[in-house]
């Protein structure tokens, strides 16, 4: 990078814009949480609240990542690294959840009852 | 020594910083080679210690009714024995848990990744050092601190950790919970020490990956990297991404023990008849998920470096290129990826439903494909070569079938149905020990014999090497082969009295018609009538082999130390006529490694290239015609082995 | 010797070493916090309704402190911006400006940690909860801040093996009595012990003696076994000792270190035990809220919590609020043609309400009762401070909760439930990251001049790398804020 010729003003401006956006989003999150008119559905957190709250958080996170952490003009290597990392951490979350959500619920106590159930299904 | 350094010190400051004080050169060194050697020695000491623990355990299994010989009068030790000097359940649990922990986290990983990785990787890629030399030093000292803490925990009033190397909650959460000072119990110190070891490994992994990506010399393109470097890269990623969840698990368990949280404590837990004072609502399964998310990739951390060492030694001694180099590289990458999504095959019996267990069965079977590609490539690499059976090559050759046995016996464990029967039996113990003991350890021995001349400028004794190799091969199998039979016959692991309960009920279970065990019994009866009932006797075979194995490590230790002084001096910097860059350095390599900037001109395994005069074209040699036809050691290697 | 690419990026990868290194490190940090977030989800989703503690609503937990969380989010964002500006200042070779920005960043970190401290302090010291035997829960404050079993000890029995007995930690400072060893393994009877350090020394000495004796005995036993003696005398070495105090001594035992206690004895976890007289083991408590989420609706009116509180007005108040909330829910669901989901019926909206003791009618009655209780309580004399605290809360109407009615209790620290556990674990870990990052940045600010003069680009690189870490810490907080405070 050639320091002297580089136009840092543009950078600074974009940093300030992102700062504003982040502050705005934070207020938005807070409003969603505490002001009833913004709250979707019955009181207390509902699935919709989760989706919106986390979507805003993700948006903020991507702003920080792309602009502040310069991912927007980073090389492919870093992307590859991050993609795999995210895959694995999502795998960790999702698979443990699935494993928790898929227990052996019924006790197939006799072979007969299993057969019966199978027949029902067919 | 120190006087001499003190004298030269002042001059050195003025002229060069070449002569460094002793402590800086050998103790707080930032040179990757010194750190590698430090790792090597420390981990060998821990391996020996882990081996010692295991020998005591084997006594208890083989002769549960006799006092432990030799050690029973030592006060600390004696406090853990019962009145007649026999091993107690507590002692067995403690030694068992610490054997596993020490072998895995303080022995094999630091030796394979820390020692070999540190010494060889920068040399092979033509780098002057690691990317972050001081970080490298920090890794080593954190590792040592963690190791010392583990060791010290034996001497706390509570003794060391006792809940298995897997440290499952809630057992591990509640072990020794009645001690007033919970922090200074072995079980808690295990967690603290693990946190240190994990941090050390993470820093190490960052360093390795960075070094490999950014410090390759001119001409060292990706497909010119020796396979060892590839393996280190993948291992680095495994450590980097798999260890943090274990760190999470350790932190959460530490909170459970010290702050009274109930991350892994279910509601309504009773401990020795009393309701356990915690809020509850936690999940023991969560611990297992986090633990195995690390521990499965960890087994590849244990095996890949050894496999890669073998992949370096085989082409060199068959004078043929590594067969399927590119395929192996891709295989190892696929393996690294799949390693992250198979972990729950350790948890089939936790009540996983059919859908999710099908997923894990599938991925587990998938991951055997790259493993088989790797091992087959190694096998084919030997095909039709004119093999020099020197000592490293012997170990490398033995590695293949041993690892093969270990790997193939893992396949039944990949399916939940047979695993239901085999889980937590000696079959599992035999399976993974075949992988790590005659597998990894042989690979590491091969590496030591192979690179020793580069470290010291002298060869290790071939005679002692043979005295080390052949008995080790025999007794390794003597230890672990019987365990397969025992395990299939339903013999449970972690039985400190050698399976008394098994003995009592085996008559009944073997007699029940149409059970899996009865079928096994029938098969065994063909070999020897009543064999099934005499499973217990195999304990003695195993234990005897274990002690004899220990005896035959003595030649190795002698060899390691005296060869430094009396071994045959090497006549060139490249005594094995190898092709990779580490052999381009002076012997031993100085600080900064290379005298002139190294350049890689070709791929890593150009042996017996058609049309060339010499049978090897080193990566670092611009013009192969300059290579001397055969060096001294190379000729010797051609002689018949014994 | 020089390591290549320390400052200048490598051409094919486009990265200098430290940048690659920090990204790798951040990848492992993603896995670290990923693991913790997985745990968060797993624990939250895995709650069994009606069995495990319900997951509290972040807004309910934090109330006024939501604003602190909000401010902290802004503070961290501002500090992130500060770091990038500091970096730009270096790129423009403006040392002064660089320093200004960096100190601002570190100031932000300090503010962040202070606010965090206020929040922690409130949870640890001013919120307490008691779960009764039927799973009803009272939230409020402890009168004496810490919960202790108060006991008047006369003798103590200890085992001379293992670790130093824990009961000595329960004797208040400066009130250590004079112990006499009245029963012991033999030799040392009659010894006097004046302080806890003397006791420790005595303990270690005795322990050594006993283990030596044990070794001897075992040697003999094994020799007899080996020589084939028909019935060797079994090894028996007594290792228990009894300490008698010249006069009764005060014992304020931490209930978490006690397994069992009765009117005449306290048994500690490690096996040591003190005999004497129980002064009081009731918990003095000021109720703010009652939480009946784990009590079936049809059993709520008979819950033992009402016996313990013993205040008709409070009970009435609770159920009035419940009715009102129920109407609200109906108003929400009925127009939509839906029934109120089971989860809602069992949830905090209907079942968690403020109560004020001594409020409505029933006033006199309740007051009478409590005064009676208060009077019968001998206050520990040395605790003037507590007396004051009690005065402050006089119109808060403390109650005393009999310990045998209590299933579980604690302050709102990590122990209190999985929400609190993960909240404290994650925010503390995050806080450690903040502290670590701030220290590194401070180092670059204070000691950066030399490097700046030598090679400004190198310093700029360091700030970029430090900044990457700092942004990551900010990024984690962006997720923690909604998950821990709002949802
Ligand atoms: C070569 C000599 C070795 C022998 C004879 C040996 C023997 C044993 C024995 C008897 C057990 C306990 C089985 C039980 O009762 O559950 C055990 C457990 C174990 N060993 Fe080894 N071992 C050897 C080397 C190693 C190595 C090199 C490793 C390194 C990975 C290792 C890792 C483990 C682990 C992880 C366990 C499980 C510990 C636990 O139960 O928590 N062993 N070994
Ligand atoms: Cu596995």
Coordinates of C-alpha atoms in Angstrom, one line a residue, chain A residues 13-83:
Chain A
X13 CA -16.0 8.5 6.1
X14 CA -17.0 4.9 5.7
X15 CA -15.9 4.1 9.3
X16 CA -18.1 6.9 10.5
X17 CA -21.1 5.7 8.5
X18 CA -20.7 2.2 9.9
X19 CA -20.5 3.7 13.4
X20 CA -23.8 5.4 12.9
X21 CA -25.4 2.2 11.4
X22 CA -24.2 0.1 14.4
X23 CA -25.5 2.6 16.9
X24 CA -28.8 2.7 15.1
X25 CA -29.1 -1.1 15.0
X26 CA -28.3 -1.3 18.7
X27 CA -31.1 1.1 19.5
X28 CA -33.3 -1.0 17.2
X29 CA -32.5 -4.2 19.2
X30 CA -33.1 -2.5 22.4
X31 CA -36.4 -1.1 21.2
X32 CA -37.5 -4.5 20.0
X33 CA -36.8 -5.8 23.5
X34 CA -38.3 -3.2 25.8
X35 CA -40.9 -1.2 24.0
X36 CA -44.2 -3.0 23.7
X37 CA -45.2 -1.5 20.3
X38 CA -42.2 -3.0 18.7
X39 CA -42.7 -6.3 20.4
X40 CA -44.1 -8.9 18.2
X41 CA -46.7 -11.3 19.5
X42 CA -47.5 -11.9 23.1
X43 CA -45.2 -10.5 25.8
X44 CA -42.0 -12.3 26.4
X45 CA -39.6 -13.6 23.8
X46 CA -41.3 -15.4 20.9
X47 CA -39.6 -17.1 17.9
X48 CA -40.2 -14.0 15.8
X49 CA -38.3 -11.9 18.4
X50 CA -35.4 -14.4 18.2
X51 CA -35.3 -14.3 14.5
X52 CA -35.3 -10.5 14.3
X53 CA -33.0 -9.9 17.2
X54 CA -30.4 -12.3 15.8
X55 CA -30.8 -11.1 12.3
X56 CA -30.0 -7.6 13.4
X57 CA -27.0 -8.9 15.4
X58 CA -25.8 -10.8 12.3
X59 CA -26.1 -7.6 10.3
X60 CA -24.1 -5.7 12.8
X61 CA -21.5 -8.4 13.0
X62 CA -21.1 -8.5 9.3
X63 CA -20.6 -4.7 9.2
X64 CA -17.9 -5.0 11.8
X65 CA -16.3 -7.9 10.0
X66 CA -16.4 -6.4 6.5
X67 CA -15.5 -2.8 7.2
X68 CA -13.7 -2.6 10.5
X69 CA -11.9 -5.9 10.0
X70 CA -11.3 -5.2 6.4
X71 CA -12.8 -8.4 5.2
X72 CA -14.2 -6.6 2.2
X73 CA -10.8 -6.4 0.6
X74 CA -9.2 -9.4 2.2
X75 CA -7.6 -12.3 0.3
X76 CA -9.3 -15.6 -0.4
X77 CA -7.2 -17.4 2.1
X78 CA -8.9 -15.8 5.0
X79 CA -12.3 -16.5 3.6
X80 CA -11.5 -20.1 3.2
X81 CA -10.3 -20.3 6.8
X82 CA -13.4 -18.6 8.0
X83 CA -15.8 -20.6 5.9

